[in-house]
Every structure is written in C-alpha cells, then in structure tokens.
mmCIF file of C-alpha atoms in Angstrom:
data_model
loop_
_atom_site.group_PDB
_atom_site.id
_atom_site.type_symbol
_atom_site.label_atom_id
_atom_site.label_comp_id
_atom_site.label_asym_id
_atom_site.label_seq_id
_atom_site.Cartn_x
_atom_site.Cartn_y
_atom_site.Cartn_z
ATOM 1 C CA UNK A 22 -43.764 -41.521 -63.102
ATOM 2 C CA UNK A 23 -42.400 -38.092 -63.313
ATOM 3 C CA UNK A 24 -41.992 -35.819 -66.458
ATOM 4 C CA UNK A 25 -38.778 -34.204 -66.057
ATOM 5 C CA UNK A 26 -38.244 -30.792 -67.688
ATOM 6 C CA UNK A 27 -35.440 -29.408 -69.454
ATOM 7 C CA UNK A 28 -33.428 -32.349 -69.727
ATOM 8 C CA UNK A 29 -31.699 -34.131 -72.117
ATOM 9 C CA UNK A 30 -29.973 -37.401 -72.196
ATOM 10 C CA UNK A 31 -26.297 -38.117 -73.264
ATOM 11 C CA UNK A 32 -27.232 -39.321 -76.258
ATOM 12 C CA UNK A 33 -29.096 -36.791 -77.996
ATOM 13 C CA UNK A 34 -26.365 -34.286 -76.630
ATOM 14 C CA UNK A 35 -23.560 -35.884 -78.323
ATOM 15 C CA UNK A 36 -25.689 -36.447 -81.542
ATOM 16 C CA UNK A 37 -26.518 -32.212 -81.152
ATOM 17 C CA UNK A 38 -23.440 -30.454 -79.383
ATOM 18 C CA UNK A 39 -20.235 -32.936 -80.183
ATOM 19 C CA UNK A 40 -18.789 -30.422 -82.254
ATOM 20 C CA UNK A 41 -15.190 -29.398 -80.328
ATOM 21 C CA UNK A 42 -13.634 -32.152 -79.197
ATOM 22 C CA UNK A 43 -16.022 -34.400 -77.542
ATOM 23 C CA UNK A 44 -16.730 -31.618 -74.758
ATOM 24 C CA UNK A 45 -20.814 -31.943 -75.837
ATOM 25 C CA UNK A 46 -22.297 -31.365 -72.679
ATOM 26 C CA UNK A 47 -20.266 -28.144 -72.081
ATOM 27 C CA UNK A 48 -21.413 -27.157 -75.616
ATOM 28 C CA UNK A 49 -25.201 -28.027 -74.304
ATOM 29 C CA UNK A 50 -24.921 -26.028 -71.550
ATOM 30 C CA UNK A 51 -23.400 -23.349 -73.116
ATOM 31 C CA UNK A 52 -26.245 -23.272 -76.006
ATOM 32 C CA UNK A 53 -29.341 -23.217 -72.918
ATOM 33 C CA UNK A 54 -27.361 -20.510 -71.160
ATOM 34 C CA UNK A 55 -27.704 -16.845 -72.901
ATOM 35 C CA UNK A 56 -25.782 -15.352 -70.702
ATOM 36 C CA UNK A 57 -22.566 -17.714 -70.254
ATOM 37 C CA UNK A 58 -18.985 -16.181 -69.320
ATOM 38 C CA UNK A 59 -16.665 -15.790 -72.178
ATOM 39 C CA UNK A 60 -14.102 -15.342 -69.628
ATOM 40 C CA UNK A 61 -15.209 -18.075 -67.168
ATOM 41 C CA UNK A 62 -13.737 -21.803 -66.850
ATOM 42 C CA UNK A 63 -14.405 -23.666 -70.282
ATOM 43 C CA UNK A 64 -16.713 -21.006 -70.982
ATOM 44 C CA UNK A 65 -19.457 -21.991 -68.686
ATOM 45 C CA UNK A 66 -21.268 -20.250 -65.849
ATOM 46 C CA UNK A 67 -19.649 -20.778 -62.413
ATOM 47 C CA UNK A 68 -22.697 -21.724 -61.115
ATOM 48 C CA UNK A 69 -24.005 -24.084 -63.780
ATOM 49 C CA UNK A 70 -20.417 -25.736 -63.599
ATOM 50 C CA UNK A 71 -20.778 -25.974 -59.772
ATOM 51 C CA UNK A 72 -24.097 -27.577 -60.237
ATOM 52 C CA UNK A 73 -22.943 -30.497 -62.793
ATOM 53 C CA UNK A 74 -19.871 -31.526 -60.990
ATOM 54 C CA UNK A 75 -21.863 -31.743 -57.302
ATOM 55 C CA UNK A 76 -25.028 -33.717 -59.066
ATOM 56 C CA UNK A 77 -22.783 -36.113 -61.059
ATOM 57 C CA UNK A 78 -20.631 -36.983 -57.355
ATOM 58 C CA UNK A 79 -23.810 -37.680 -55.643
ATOM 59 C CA UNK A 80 -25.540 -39.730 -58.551
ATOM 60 C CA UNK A 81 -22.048 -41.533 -59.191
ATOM 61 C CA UNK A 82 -21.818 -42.369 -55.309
ATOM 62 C CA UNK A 83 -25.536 -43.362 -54.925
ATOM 63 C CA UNK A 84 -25.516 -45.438 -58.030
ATOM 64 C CA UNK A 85 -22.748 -47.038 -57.509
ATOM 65 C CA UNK A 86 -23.802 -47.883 -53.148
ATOM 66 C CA UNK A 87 -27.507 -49.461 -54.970
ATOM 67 C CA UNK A 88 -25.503 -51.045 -57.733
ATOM 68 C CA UNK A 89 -27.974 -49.298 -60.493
ATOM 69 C CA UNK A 90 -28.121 -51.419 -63.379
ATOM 70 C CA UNK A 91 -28.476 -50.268 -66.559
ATOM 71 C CA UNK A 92 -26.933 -47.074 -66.904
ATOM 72 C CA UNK A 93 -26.352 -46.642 -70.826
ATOM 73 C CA UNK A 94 -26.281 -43.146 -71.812
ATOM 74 C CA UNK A 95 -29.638 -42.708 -72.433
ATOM 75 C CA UNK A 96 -30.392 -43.280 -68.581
ATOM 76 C CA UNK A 97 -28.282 -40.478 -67.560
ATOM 77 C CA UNK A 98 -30.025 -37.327 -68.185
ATOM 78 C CA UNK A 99 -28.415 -33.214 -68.160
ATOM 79 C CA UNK A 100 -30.935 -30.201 -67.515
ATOM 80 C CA UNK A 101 -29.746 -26.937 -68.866
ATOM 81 C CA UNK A 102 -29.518 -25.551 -65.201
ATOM 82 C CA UNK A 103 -26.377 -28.092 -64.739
ATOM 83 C CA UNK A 104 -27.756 -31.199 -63.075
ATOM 84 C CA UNK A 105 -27.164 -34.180 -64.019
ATOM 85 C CA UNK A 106 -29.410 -36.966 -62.718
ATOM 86 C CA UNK A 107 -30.271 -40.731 -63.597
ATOM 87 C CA UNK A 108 -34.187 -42.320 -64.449
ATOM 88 C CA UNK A 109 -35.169 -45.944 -65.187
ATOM 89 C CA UNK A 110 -34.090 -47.889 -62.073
ATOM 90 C CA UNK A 111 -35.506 -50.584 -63.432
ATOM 91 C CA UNK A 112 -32.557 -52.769 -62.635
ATOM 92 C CA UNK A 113 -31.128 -52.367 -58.792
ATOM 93 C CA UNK A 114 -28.456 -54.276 -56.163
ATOM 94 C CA UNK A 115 -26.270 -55.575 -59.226
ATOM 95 C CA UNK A 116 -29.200 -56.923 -61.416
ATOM 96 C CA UNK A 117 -28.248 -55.948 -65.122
ATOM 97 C CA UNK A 118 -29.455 -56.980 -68.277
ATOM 98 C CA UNK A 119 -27.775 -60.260 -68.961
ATOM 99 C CA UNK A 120 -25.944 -59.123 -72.159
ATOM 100 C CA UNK A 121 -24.791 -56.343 -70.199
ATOM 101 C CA UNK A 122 -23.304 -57.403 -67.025
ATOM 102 C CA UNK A 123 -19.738 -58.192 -68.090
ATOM 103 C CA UNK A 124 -19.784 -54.591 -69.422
ATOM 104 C CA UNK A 125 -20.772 -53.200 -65.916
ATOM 105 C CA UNK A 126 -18.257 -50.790 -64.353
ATOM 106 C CA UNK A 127 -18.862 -50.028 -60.607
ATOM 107 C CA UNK A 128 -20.057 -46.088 -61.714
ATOM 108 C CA UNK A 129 -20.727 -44.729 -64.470
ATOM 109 C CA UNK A 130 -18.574 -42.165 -65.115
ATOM 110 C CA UNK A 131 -18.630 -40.767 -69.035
ATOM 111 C CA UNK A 132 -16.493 -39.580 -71.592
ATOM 112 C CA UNK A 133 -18.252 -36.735 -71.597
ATOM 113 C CA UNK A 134 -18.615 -36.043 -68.028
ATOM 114 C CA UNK A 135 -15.218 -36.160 -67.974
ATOM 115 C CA UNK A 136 -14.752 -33.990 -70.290
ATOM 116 C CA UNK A 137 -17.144 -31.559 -68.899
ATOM 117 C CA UNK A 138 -15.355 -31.334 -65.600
ATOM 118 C CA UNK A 139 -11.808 -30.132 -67.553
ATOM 119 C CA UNK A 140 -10.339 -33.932 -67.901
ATOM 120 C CA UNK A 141 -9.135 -36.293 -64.759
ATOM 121 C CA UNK A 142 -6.371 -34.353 -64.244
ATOM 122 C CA UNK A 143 -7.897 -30.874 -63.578
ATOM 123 C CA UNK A 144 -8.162 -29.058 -60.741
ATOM 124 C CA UNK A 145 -12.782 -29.297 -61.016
ATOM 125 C CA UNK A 146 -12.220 -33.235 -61.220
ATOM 126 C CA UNK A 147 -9.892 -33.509 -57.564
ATOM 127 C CA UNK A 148 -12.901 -30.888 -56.228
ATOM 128 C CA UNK A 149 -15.338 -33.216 -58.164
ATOM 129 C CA UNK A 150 -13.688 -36.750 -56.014
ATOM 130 C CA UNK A 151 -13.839 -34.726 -53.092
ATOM 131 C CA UNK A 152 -17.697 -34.408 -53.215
ATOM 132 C CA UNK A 153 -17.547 -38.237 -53.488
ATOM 133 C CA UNK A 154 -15.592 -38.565 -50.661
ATOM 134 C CA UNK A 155 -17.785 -36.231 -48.647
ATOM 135 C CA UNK A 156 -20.741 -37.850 -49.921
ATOM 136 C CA UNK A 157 -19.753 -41.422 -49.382
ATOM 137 C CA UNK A 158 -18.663 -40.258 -45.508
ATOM 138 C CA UNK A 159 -22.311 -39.210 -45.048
ATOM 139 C CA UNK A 160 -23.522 -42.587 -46.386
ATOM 140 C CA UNK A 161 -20.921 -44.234 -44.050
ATOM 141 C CA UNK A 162 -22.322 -42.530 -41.263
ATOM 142 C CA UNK A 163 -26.167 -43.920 -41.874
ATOM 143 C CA UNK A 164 -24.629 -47.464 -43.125
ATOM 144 C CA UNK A 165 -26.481 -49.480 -40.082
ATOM 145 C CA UNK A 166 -30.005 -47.576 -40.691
ATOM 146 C CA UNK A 167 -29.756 -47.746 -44.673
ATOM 147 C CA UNK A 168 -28.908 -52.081 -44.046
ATOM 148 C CA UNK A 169 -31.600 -52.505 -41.867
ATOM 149 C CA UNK A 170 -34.259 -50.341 -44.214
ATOM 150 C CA UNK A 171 -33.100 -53.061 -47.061
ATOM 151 C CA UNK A 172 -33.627 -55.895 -44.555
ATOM 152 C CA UNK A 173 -36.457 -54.777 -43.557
ATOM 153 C CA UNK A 174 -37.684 -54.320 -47.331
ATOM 154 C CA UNK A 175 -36.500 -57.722 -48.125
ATOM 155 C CA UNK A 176 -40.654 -59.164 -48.465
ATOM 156 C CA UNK A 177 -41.937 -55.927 -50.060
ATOM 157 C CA UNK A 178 -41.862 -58.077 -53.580
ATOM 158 C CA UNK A 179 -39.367 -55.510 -54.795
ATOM 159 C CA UNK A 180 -37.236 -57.867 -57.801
ATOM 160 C CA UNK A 181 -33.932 -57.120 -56.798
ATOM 161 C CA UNK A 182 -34.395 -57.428 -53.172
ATOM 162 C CA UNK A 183 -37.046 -60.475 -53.083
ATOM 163 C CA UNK A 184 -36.358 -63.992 -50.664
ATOM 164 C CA UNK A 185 -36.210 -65.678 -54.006
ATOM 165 C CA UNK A 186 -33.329 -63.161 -54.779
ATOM 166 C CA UNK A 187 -31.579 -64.010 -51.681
ATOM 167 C CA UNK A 188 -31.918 -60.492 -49.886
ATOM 168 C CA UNK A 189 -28.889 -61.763 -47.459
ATOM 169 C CA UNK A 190 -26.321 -61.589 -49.964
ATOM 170 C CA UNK A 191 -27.693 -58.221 -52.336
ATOM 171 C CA UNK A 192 -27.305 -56.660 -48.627
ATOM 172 C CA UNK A 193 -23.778 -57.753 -47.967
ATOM 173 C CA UNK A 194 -23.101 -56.312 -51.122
ATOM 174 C CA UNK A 195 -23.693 -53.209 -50.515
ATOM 175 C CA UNK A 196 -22.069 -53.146 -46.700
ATOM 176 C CA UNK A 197 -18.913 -54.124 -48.928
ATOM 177 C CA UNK A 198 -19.525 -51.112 -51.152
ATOM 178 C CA UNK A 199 -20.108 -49.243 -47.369
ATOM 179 C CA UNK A 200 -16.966 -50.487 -46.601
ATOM 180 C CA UNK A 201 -19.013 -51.888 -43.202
ATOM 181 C CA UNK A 202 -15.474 -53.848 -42.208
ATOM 182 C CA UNK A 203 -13.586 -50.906 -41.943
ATOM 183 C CA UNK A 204 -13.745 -47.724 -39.108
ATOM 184 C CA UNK A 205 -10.350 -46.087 -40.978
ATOM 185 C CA UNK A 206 -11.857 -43.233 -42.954
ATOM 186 C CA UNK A 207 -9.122 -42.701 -45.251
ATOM 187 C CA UNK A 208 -9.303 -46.434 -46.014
ATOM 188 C CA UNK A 209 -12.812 -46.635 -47.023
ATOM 189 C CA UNK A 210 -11.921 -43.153 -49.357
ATOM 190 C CA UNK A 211 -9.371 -44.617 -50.839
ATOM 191 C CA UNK A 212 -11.313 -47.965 -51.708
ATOM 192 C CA UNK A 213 -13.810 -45.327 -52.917
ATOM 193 C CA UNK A 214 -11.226 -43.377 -55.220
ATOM 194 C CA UNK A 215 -10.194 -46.499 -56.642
ATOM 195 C CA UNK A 216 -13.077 -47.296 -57.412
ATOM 196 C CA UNK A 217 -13.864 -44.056 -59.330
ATOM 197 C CA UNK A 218 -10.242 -44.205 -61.391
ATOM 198 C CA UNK A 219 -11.796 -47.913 -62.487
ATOM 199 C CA UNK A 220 -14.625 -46.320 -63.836
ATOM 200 C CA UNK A 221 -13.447 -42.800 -65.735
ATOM 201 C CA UNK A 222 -13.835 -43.480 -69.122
ATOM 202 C CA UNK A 223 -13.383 -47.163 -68.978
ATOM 203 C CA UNK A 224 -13.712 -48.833 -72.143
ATOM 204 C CA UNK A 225 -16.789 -51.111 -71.339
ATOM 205 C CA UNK A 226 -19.022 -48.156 -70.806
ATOM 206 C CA UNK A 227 -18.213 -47.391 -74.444
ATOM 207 C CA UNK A 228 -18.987 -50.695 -75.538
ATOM 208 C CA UNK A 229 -22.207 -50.954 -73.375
ATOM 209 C CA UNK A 230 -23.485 -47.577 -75.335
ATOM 210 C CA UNK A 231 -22.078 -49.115 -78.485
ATOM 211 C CA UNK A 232 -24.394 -52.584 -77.672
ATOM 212 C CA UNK A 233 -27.147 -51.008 -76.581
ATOM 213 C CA UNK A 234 -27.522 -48.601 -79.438
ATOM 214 C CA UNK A 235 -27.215 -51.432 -81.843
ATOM 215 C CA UNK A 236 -29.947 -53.365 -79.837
ATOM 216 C CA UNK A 237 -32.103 -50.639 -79.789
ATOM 217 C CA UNK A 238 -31.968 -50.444 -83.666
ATOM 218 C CA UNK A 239 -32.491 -53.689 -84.580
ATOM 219 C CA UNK A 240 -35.697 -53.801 -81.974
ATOM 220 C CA UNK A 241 -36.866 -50.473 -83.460
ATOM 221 C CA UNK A 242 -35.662 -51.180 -87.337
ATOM 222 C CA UNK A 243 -33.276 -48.129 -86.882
ATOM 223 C CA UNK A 244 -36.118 -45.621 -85.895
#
C-alpha cells in the first residue's frame, strides 16, 4: 500500500471546485497553484496543463489494455502538480463488480477530464489522442513480451488471471485490445480512437458514479 500525497479524487473535487461550468478540476488546480497564468490557456499553468493531459493518455491507454475494473470516480485520483493517476486495482482483465459491468465503457474518460482538456473538440484534446496513439504504438511494440508475462503469470493465484478464470481467454482479450491481428499502424490507431470517442463522456460512466454513490450511502447510512 502506498499513501499518495497531494491528491484528490474526482469526487471530492466536484463536491469543492464545480463552481463554473463543470470545469472542477481546472478550478482545483487553479486553487493548489499560487502562481497560475491569468493569461495562460483556461487559466492554468502550461506545465500543470501539460502534465494532466499526458498522465490521463497513459492511464486511459493502460487501463483500458488491463481492462481495469472499477473505475468510479473515486478511483481516479488528481494531484495539484497535474497528474492524474488511478488506485484500487482490485478488479483487472474485464472483472467488474457484477452490478457494474453493463455500465463498463472501454476507458474511462470523464466529464470533467474533458472538460479540463478545453472540450473534445479543442486543439489540447487532438494533442491529448495523440499521446494515446503514441502510447498505444509503444505497447504495440512490446505486445509479444507483455502476452507471454500474463501467460506466464497465469498460476501466480492472481483472481483475474487464475486457471479457474480461464487465463487463455482474459489473454486473448487483451491481444484484441493490442490489436495482435493487425501490422497496419493506422488501423490499430484508428480502432484505438474509436475506442476513445466511445468512451468521452458516455452516459454509463455517469450512471456508474450515480450507482455507486447511492451504494456507498446506503452501506455507510449516508456518512
């Protein structure tokens, strides 16, 4: 276990900072950052900006190659130095909590990361698929070595990757998120840009945060 510092999950930012527009984590940033440019993009400091869109490609691209389960907002942390990064990999390879696997999406790309990033549209969200693309290329490259370090993890009693779990087909999984059957770069970055467009904002994450929060209260009595 590892205490993280500085770092807030999604949650507790939009509960603190949702106060223009939905862009919370920009206002989160902006409140841990004393020095922030009134003249930069969305107000933010170039660098911290740089940081959040690089860490949210990798941790959307990694997430989505182990099929990380679980990913409601309070999984998906922000550090006031830009970085956003994931804890609780508790569920892995496409195991999910049962009431929440028809609300899976194959990343989990927020709302507010979005929003954070200037919108889909903007010119910080192309740079921000292009660090996914360069990302998942590197991953590509390694797809042989990373298979065979799953295969040859498939008796290390890890849940998701156990003989009673059927190792064979959690592996083919993820050569299929690899794109393993294809040598065509710009066909495996395209699979990989659809994939992302499924994700932005879709409506299930919503209603994953929306079940989970409601689970969480009744288990807690609202505490």
């Amino acid at each position: 276990m590892e205490f993280i510092d500085h770092a807030t999950h999604i949650t507790d930012i939009k509960i603190k900072h949702n106060n223009v527009r939905g862009a919370s984590i920009q206002n989160y940033l902006r409140s841990h950052d004393g020095n922030y440019d009134e003249n930069g993009k969305y107000k933010l400091n170039p660098e911290i900006l740089e940081t959040f869109i690089r860490s949210s490609a990798g941790y959307c691209v990694i997430t989505y190659i182990l099929a990380v389960g679980d990913r409601h907002l309070e999984n998906i942390m922000v550090k006031k130095t830009g970085h956003l990064l994931h804890i609780d990999f508790g569920f892995i390879l496409g195991q999910n909590p049962l009431q929440k696997q028809i609300l899976s999406t194959p990343m989990r790309l927020t709302e507010e990361m979005l929003q954070t990033m200037g919108g889909s549209g903007s010119s910080d969200y192309k740079r921000f698929e292009g660090f996914c693309c360069q990302a998942y290329r590197i991953l590509r490259k390694n797809a042989k070595l990373i298979c065979n370090l799953l295969e040859l993890m498939s008796n290390a009693d890890i849940a998701d990757l156990s003989i009673n779990q059927d190792s064979k087909i959690a592996i083919a999984k993820v050569r299929e998120r690899l794109c393993m059957d294809t040598t065509d770069e710009g066909e495996a970055e395209q699979f990989l840009l659809a994939r992302l467009s499924e994700s932005a904002g879709n409506w299930k994450g919503k209603l994953l945060d929306i079940s989970h929060n409601a689970a969480t209260n009744f288990k807690y009595g609202g505490v």
